[in-house]
Coordinates of C-alpha atoms in Angstrom, one line a residue:
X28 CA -34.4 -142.2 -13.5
X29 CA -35.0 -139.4 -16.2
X30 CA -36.7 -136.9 -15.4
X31 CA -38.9 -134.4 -17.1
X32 CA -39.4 -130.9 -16.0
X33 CA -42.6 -128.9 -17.0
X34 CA -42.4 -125.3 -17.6
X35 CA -44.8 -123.0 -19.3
X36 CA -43.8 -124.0 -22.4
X37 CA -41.0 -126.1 -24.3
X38 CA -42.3 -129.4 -23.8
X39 CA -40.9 -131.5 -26.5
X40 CA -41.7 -134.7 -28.3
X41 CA -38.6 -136.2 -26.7
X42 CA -40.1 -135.5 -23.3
X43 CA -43.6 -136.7 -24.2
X44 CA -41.7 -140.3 -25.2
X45 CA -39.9 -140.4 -21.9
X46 CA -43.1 -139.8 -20.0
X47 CA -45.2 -142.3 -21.7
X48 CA -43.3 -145.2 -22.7
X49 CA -40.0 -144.8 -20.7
X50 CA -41.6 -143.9 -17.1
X51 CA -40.2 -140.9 -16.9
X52 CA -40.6 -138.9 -13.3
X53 CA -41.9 -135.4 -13.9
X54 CA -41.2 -132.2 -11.8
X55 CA -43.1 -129.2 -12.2
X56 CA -40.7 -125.9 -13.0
X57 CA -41.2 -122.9 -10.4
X58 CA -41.8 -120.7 -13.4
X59 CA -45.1 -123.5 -13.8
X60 CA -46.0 -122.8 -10.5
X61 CA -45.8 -119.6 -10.0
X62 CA -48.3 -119.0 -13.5
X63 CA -50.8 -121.6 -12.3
X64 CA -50.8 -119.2 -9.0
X65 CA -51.5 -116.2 -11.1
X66 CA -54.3 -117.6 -13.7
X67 CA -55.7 -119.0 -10.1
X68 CA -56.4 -115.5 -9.1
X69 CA -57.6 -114.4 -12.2
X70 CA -60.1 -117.5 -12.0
X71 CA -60.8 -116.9 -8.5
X72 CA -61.9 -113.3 -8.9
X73 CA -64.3 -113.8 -11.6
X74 CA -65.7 -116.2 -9.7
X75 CA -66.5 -113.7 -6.9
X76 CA -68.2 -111.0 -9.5
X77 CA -72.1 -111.8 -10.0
X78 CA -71.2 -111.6 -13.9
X79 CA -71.9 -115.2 -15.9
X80 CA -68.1 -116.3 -17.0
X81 CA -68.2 -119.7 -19.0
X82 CA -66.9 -122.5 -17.5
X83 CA -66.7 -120.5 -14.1
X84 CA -70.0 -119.7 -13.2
X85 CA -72.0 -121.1 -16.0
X86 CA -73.0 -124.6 -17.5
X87 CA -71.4 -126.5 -20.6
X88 CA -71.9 -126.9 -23.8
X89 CA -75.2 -126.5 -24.8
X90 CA -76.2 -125.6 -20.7
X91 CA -73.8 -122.8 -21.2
X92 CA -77.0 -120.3 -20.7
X93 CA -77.2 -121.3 -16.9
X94 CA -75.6 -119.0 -14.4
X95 CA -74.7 -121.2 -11.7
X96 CA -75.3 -120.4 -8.1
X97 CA -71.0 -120.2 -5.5
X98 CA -72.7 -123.3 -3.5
X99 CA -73.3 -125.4 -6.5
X100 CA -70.1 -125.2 -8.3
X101 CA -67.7 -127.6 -6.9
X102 CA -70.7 -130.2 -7.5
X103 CA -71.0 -128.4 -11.2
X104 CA -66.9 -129.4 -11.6
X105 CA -67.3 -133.0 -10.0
X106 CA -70.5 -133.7 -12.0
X107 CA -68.9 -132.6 -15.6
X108 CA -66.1 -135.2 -14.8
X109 CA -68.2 -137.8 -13.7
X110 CA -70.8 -137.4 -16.7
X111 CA -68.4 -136.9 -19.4
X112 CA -66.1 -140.7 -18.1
X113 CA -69.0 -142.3 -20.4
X114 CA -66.1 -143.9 -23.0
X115 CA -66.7 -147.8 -23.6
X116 CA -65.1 -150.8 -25.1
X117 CA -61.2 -151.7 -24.7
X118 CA -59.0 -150.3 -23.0
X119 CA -56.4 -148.0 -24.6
X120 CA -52.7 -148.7 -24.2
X121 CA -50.6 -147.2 -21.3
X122 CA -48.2 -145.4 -23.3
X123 CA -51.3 -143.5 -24.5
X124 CA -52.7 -142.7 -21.2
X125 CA -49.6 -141.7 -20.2
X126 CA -49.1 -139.4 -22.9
X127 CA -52.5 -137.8 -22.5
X128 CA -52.3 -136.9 -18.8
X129 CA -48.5 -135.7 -19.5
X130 CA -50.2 -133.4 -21.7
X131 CA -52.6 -132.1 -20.0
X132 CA -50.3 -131.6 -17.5
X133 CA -48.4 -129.9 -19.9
X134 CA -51.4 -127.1 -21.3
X135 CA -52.2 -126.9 -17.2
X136 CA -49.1 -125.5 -16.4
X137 CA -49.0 -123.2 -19.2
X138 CA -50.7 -120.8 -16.9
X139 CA -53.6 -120.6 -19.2
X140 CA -56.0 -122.7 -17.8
X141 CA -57.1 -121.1 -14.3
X142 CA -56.1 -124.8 -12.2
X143 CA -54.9 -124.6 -8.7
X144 CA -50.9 -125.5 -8.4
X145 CA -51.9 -128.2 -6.5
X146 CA -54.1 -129.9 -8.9
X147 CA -51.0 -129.3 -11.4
X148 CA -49.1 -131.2 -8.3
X149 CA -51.3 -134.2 -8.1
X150 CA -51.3 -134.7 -12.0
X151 CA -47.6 -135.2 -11.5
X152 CA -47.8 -137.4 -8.7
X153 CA -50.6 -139.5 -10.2
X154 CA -47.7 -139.9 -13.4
X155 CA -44.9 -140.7 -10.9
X156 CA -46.6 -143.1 -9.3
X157 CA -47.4 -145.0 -12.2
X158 CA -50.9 -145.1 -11.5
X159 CA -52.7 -145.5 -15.5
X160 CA -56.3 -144.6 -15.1
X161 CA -58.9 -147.1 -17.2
X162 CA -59.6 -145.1 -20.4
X163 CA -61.9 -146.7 -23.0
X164 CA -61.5 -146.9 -26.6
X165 CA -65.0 -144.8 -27.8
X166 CA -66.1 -141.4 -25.9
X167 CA -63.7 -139.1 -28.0
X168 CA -65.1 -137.0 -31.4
X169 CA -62.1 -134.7 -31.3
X170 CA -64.2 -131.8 -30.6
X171 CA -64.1 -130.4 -28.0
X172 CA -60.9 -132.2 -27.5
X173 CA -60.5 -135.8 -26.4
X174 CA -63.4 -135.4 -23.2
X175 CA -64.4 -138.9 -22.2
X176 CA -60.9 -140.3 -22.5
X177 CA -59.4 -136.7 -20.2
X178 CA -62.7 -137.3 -18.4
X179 CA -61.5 -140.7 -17.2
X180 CA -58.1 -139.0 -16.2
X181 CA -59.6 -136.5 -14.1
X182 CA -61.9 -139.1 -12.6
X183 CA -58.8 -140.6 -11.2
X184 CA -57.5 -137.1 -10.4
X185 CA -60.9 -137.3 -8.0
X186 CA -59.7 -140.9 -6.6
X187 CA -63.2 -142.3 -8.3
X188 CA -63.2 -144.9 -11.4
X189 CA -60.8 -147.6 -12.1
X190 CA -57.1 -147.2 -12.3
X191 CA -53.9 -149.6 -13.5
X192 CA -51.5 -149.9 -10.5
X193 CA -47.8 -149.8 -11.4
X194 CA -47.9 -153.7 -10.5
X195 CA -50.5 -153.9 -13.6
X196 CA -53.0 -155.0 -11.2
X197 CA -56.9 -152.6 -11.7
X198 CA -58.4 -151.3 -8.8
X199 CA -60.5 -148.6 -7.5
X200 CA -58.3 -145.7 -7.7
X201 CA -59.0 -144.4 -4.3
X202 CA -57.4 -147.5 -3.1
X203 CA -54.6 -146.8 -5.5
X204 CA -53.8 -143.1 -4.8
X205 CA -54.2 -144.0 -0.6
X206 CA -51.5 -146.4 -1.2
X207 CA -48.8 -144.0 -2.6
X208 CA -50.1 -141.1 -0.1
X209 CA -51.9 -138.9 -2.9
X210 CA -54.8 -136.9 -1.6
X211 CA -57.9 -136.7 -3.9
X212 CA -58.4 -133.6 -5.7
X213 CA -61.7 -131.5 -4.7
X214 CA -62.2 -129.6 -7.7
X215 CA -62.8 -125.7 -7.6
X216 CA -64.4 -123.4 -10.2
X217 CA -63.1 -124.0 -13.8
X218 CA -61.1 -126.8 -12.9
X219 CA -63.4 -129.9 -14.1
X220 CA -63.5 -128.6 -17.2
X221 CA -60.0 -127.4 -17.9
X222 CA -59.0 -130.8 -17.1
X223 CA -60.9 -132.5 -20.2
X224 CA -60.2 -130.0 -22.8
X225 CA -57.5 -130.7 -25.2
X226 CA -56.5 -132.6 -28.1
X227 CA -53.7 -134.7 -25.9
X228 CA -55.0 -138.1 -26.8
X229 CA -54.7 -137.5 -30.2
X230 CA -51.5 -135.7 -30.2
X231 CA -49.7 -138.0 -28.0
X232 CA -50.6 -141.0 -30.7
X233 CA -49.4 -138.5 -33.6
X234 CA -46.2 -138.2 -31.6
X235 CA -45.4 -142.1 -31.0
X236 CA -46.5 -142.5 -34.3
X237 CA -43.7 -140.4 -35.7
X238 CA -41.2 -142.0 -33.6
X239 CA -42.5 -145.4 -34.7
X240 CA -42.4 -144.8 -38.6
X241 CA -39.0 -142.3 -38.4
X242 CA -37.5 -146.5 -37.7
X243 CA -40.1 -147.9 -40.4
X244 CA -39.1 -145.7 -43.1
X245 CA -35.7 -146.8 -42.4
X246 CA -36.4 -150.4 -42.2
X247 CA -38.8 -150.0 -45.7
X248 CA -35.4 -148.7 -47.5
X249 CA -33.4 -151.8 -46.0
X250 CA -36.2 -153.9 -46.9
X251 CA -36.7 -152.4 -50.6
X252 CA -32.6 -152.7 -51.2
X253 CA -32.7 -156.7 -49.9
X254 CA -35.5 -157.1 -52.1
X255 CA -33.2 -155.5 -55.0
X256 CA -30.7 -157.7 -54.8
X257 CA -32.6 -160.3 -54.3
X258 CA -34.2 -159.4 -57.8
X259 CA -30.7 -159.0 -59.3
X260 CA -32.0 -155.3 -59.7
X261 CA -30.2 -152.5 -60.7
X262 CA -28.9 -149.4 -58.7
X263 CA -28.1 -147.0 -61.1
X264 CA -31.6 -145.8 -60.3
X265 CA -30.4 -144.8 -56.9
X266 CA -27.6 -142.5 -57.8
X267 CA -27.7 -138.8 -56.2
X268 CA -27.7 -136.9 -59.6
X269 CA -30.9 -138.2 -60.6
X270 CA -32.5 -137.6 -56.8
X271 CA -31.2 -134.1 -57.3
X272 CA -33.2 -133.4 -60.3
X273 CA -36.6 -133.9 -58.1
X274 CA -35.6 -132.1 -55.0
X275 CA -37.7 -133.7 -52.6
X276 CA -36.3 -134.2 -49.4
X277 CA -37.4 -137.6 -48.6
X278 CA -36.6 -139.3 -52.0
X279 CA -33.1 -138.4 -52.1
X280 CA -32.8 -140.0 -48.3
X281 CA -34.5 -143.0 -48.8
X282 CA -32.0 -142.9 -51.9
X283 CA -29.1 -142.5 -50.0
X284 CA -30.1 -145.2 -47.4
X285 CA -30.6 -147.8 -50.0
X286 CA -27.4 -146.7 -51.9
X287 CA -25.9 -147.2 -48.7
X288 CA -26.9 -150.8 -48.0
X289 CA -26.3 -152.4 -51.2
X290 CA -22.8 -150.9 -51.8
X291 CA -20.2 -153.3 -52.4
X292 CA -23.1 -156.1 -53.7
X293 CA -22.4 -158.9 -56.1
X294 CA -25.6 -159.1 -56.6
X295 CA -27.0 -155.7 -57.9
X296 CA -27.4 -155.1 -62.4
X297 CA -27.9 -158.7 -63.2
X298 CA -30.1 -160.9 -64.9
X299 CA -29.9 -165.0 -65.1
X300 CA -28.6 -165.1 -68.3
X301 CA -26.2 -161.8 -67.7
X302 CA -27.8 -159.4 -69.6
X303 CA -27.5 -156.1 -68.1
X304 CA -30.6 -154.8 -66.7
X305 CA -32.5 -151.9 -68.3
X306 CA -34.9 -151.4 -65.8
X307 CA -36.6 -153.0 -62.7
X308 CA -40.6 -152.9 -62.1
X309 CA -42.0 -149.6 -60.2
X310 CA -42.3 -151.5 -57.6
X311 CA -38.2 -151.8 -57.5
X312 CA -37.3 -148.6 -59.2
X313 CA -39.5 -145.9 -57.6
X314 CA -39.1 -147.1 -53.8
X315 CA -37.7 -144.2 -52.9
X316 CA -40.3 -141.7 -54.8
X317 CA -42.9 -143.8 -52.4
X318 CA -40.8 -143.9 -49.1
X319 CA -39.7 -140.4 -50.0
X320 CA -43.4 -139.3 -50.4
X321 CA -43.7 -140.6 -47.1
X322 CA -40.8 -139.2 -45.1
X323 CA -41.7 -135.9 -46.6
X324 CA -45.4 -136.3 -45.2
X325 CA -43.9 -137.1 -41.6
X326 CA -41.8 -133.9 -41.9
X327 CA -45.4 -131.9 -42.3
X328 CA -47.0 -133.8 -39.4
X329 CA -43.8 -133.4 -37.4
X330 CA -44.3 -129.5 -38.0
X331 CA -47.7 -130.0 -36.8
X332 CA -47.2 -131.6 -33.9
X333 CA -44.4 -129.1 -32.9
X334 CA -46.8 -126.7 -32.8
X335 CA -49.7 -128.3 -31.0
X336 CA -46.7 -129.3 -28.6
X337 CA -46.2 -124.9 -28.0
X338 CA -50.3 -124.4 -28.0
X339 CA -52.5 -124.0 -24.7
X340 CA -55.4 -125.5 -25.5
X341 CA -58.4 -125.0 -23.6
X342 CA -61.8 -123.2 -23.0
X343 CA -61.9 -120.8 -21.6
X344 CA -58.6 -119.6 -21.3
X345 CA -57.3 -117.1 -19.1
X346 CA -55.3 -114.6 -21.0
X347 CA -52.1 -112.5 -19.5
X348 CA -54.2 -109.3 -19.4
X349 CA -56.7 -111.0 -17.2
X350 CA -59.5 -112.0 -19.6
X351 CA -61.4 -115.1 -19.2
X352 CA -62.2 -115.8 -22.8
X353 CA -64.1 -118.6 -25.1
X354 CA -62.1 -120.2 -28.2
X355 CA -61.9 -122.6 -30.9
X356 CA -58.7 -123.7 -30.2
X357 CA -59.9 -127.4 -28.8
X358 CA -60.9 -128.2 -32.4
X359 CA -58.9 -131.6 -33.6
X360 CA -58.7 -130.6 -36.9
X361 CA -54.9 -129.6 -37.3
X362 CA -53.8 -133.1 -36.1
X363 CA -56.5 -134.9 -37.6
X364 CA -55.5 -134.5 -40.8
X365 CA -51.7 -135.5 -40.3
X366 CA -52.8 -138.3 -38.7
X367 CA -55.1 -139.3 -41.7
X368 CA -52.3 -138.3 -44.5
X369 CA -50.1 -140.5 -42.4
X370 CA -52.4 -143.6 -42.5
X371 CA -52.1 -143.6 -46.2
X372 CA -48.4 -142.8 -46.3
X373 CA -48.2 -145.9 -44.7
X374 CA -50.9 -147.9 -46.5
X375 CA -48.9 -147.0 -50.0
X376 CA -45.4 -148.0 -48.2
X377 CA -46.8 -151.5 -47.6
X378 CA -48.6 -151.8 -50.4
X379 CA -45.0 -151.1 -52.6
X380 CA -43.6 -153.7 -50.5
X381 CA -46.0 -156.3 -50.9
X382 CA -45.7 -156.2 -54.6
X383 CA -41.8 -157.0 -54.5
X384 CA -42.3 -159.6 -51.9
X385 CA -44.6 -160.9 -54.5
X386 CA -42.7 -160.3 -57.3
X387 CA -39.3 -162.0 -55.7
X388 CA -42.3 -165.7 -55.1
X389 CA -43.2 -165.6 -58.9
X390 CA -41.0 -167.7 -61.1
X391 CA -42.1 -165.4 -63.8
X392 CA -40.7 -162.4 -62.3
X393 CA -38.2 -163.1 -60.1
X394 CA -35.5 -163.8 -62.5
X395 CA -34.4 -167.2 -61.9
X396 CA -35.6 -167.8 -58.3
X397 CA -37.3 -171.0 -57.4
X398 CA -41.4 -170.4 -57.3
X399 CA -42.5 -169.2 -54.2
X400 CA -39.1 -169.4 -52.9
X401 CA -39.8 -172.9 -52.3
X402 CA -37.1 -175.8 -51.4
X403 CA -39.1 -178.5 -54.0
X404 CA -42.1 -176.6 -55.1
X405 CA -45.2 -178.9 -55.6
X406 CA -43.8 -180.6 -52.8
X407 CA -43.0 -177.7 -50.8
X408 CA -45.0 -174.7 -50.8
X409 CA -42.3 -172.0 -49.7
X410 CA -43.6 -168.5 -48.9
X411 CA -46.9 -168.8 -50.7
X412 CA -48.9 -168.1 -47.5
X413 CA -46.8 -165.6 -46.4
X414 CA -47.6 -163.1 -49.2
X415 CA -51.7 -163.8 -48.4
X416 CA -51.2 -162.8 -44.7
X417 CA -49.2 -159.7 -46.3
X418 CA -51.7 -159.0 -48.2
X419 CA -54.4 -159.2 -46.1
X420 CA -52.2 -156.9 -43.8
X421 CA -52.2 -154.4 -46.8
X422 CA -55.9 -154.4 -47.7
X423 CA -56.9 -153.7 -43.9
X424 CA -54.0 -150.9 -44.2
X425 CA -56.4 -149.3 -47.4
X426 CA -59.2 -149.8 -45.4
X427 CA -57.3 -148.2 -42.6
X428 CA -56.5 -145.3 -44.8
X429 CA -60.0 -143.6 -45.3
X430 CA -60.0 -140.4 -43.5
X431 CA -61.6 -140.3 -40.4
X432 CA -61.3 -136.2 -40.4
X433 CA -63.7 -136.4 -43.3
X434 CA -66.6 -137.6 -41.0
X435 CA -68.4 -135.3 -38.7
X436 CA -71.6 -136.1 -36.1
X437 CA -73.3 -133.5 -34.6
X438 CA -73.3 -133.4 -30.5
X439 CA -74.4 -131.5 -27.9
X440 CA -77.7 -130.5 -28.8
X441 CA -76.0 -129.3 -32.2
X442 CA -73.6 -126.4 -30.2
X443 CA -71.1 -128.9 -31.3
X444 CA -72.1 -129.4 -34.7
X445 CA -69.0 -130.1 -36.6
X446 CA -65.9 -132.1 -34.7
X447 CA -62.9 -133.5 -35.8
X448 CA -62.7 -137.1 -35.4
X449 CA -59.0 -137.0 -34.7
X450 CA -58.8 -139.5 -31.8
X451 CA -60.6 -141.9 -34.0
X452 CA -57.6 -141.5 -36.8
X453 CA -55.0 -141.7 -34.1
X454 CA -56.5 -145.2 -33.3
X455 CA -56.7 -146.2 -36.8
X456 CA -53.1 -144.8 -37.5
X457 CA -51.4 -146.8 -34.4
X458 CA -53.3 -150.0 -35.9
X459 CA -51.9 -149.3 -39.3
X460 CA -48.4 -148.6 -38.0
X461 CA -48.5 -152.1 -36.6
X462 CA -49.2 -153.7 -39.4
X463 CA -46.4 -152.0 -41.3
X464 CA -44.5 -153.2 -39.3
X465 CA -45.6 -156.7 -40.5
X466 CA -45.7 -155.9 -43.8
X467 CA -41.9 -155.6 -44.1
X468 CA -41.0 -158.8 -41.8
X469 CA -42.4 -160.3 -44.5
X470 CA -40.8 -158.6 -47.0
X471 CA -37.6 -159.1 -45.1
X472 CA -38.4 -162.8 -44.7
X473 CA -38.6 -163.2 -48.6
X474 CA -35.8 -160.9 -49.3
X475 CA -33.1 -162.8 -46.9
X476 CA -34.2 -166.0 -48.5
X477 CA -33.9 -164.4 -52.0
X478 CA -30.6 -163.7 -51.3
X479 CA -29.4 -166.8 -50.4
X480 CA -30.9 -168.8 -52.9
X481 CA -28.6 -166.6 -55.1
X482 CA -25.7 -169.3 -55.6
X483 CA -22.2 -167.6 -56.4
X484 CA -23.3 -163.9 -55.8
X485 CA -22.2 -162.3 -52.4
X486 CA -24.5 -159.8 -51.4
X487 CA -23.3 -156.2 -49.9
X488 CA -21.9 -156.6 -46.5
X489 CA -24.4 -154.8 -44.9
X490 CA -26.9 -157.0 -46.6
X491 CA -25.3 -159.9 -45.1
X492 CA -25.2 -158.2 -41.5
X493 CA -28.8 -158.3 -41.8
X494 CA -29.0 -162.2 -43.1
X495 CA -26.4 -162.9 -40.3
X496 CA -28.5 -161.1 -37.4
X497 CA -31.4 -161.9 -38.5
X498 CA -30.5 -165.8 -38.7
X499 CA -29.2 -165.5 -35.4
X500 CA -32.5 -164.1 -34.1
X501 CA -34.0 -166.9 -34.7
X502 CA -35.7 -166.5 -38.2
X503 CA -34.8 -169.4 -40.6
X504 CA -33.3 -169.4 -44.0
X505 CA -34.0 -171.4 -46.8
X506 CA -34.9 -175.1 -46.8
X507 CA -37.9 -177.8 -46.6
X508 CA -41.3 -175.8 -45.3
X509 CA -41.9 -175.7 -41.6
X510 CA -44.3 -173.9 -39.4
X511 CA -43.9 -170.5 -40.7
X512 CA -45.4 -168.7 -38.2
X513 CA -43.1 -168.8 -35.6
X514 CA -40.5 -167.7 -38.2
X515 CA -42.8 -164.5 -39.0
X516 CA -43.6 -163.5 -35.3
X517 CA -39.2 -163.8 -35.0
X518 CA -38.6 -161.2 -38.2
X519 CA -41.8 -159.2 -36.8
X520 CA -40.0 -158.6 -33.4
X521 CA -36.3 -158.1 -35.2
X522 CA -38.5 -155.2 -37.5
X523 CA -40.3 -153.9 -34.2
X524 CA -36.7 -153.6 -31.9
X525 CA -34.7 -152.0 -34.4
X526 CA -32.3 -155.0 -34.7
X527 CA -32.9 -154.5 -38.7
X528 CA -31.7 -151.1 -38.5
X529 CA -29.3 -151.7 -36.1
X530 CA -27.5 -154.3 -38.3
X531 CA -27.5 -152.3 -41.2
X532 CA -25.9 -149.4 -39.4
X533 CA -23.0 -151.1 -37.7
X534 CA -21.7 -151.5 -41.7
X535 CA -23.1 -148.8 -43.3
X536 CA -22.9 -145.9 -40.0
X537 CA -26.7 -143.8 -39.7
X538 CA -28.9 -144.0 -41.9
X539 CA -31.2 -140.9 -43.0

């Protein structure tokens, strides 16, 4: 099995993937260790002096102003954990859970926190032994960090709350960490809180979000070139001088990739009564300004998370000179916006598509294709239905696209007056990025058909690849309607595996 080794720093998003949805072990580095040792005395010798430190020997938040008393504070850690695992309604996802504790883990080790090596230890063990604590939808304003959702973490850190067994059945996660031989974790000065202060849950969506839409955006350009063709389209549009006249990085890719896919096409500059073709609608022609737009807007969230990925983020933190000292740095804001530009990134890419699956069921646009792709329309009504649940996909994706980051609700007895919202436009982006994913089996389910209702034209080969593979996955072509749902959830999963991709890149080698 892979395995991940934390350090002080260097975590990448590579390793935050492994961890969360590849069950990767993790190992903490003796550099990790040996920090966490050091902030630990730092921690522990403020918490001798008769001097207030915050988070040491004080209250939280807005009870910051109590200095509390050495007998009271391991009850002062316990209690923040337990009052702060108040998040309700679903549950989130594994991979996510996973993600977040890998990343606490990660900010724990960084030797800037004050934790004990042995809570780092028990993080790690918790993670190896597949045990997923219970974390709940709502309880996270992105400010100050993701608590209620680290909160249930730590709770299982404590061996109190519910966990997820590596079996997938829930129980009490004493009985869960007594089974793998994990001791409970007594919390110590600091340690409650430094457990529940980060922006983890947020940035570990952001980063399985990017991996997600780097195969999307592919899968968009293979989508937009079927669609092409299918449209008897043009791809003069697509050639590199014109990219290079508007330098921006993710038009000329998208560019290349659909350049790539249709070369060698019967199909491409046609029109039914073969007339060359002028020009194609926007929704044809500018694909790659839209997809482009898009892969240039991952690149900026990509630089975002990169950074988040190198920050320590807690408060207090213990600096290398041996301050204990209060911050900002817990604030959501920096990821909250990339995850909110990325929501409507995607919202436009599936909105583009929708209009040429559209365009390629409307006799009056499609240049010679049956309406609705249907085998006897009137009789039949082909893909009609199709493009409504697209649709519907799309105008949820709009919705989905308001900015969460522009909202803020006071808390805390207004010392948290202004938070980020960020965890609540991770959620919303993951739910958008699954419906993308919808979008374009649909688009690939009218494009295919297109295609071969095109009698006497041979597509590209790598077109064909896809029609081939597809078919063989167990999406249908053309013919008399049939229960079309079956034949959606099929090009759904082929989008979702990479098999589109895949089949595209066995003709045409990577794509961009």
């Amino acid at each position: 099995m892979h395995t991940v080794v934390v350090g002080t720093s260097g975590v990448t998003a590579s390793d935050v993937l492994a961890v969360a949805r590849g069950g990767a072990r993790v190992e903490l580095a003796g550099e990790a260790v040996a920090a966490l040792g050091a902030a630990r005395e730092i921690v522990e010798a403020l918490a001798a002096k008769p001097d207030p430190v915050y988070g040491v020997s004080t209250g939280f938040g807005a009870l910051a102003t109590r200095h509390i008393s050495r007998e009271l504070r391991a009850q002062l850690q316990r209690n923040i954990v337990r009052s702060h695992a108040a998040g309700m309604g679903p549950r989130v996802e594994r991979e996510v859970v996973r993600a977040l504790m890998f990343l606490r883990l990660k900010t724990v080790c960084s030797g800037h926190t004050g934790v004990r090596p042995e809570v780092a230890q028990t993080m790690a063990d918790i993670l190896n032994a597949g045990i997923t604590p219970v974390v709940h939808e709502y309880g996270s304003l992105g400010c100050s960090g993701d608590l209620a959702p680290l909160s249930h973490c730590a709770l299982t850190l404590m061996g109190e709350g519910d966990a997820e067994g590596p079996d997938g059945e829930v129980r009490p996660a004493g009985e869960l960490l007594a089974a793998h031989g994990i001791a409970p974790v007594e919390l110590r000065e600091k340690e409650g809180l430094a457990l529940l202060n980060g922006t983890d849950g947020m940035l570990g969506m952001l980063v399985m979000a990017l991996a997600d839409l780097d195969l999307l955006y592919k899968s968009a350009d293979v989508t937009a070139a079927l669609s092409l063709e299918g449209l008897l389209g043009t791809d003069k549009v697509l050639a590199p001088e014109l990219h290079a006249i508007r330098p921006h990085p993710g038009q000329g890719a998208a560019a290349a990739n659909m350049l790539a896919v249709l070369k060698g096409s019967g199909l491409t500059g046609h029109h039914q009564d073969d007339a060359p073709r002028v020009q194609d609608a926007y929704s044809v022609r500018c694909a790659p300004q839209v997809a482009g737009a898009g892969r240039d807007t991952m690149a900026h969230a990509r630089v975002v998370a990169e950074r988040e990925l190198a920050s320590a983020v807690d408060n207090p933190v213990v600096l290398p000179d041996g301050r204990v000292e209060s911050n900002g740095n817990f604030h959501g804001a920096p990821v909250a916006y990339v995850l909110d530009f990325l929501a409507i990134a995607v919202a436009d890419l599936a909105s583009i598509a929708e209009r040429r699956t559209d365009r390629l069921l409307d006799k009056n646009r499609s240049h010679g294709l049956p309406p609705f792709l249907a085998d006897d329309a009137g009789v039949d009504s082909g893909l009609m239905i199709a493009q409504y649940t697209q649709a519907a996909l799309v105008s949820e994706l709009k919705r989905l696209a308001v900015p969460a980051s522009a909202d803020s609700i006071p808390s805390s007895a207004m010392q948290e007056d202004h938070v980020s919202m960020g965890w609540s436009a991770a959620r919303k982006l993951r739910t958008a990025v699954d419906n993308l994913t919808r979008v374009l089996a649909v688009e690939l389910y009218a494009a295919t058909r297109a295609i071969e209702l095109r009698e006497g034209l041979a597509p590209a080969p790598a077109s064909q690849a896809v029609i081939d593979a597809v078919r063989a996955a167990g999406v249908q072509g053309a013919g008399p309607d049939r229960f079309l749902a079956p034949d959606l959830a099929a090009a759904d999963a082929f989008v979702r595996g990479g098999e589109l991709v895949a089949a595209v890149e066995k003709v045409t080698g990577p794509l961009q």
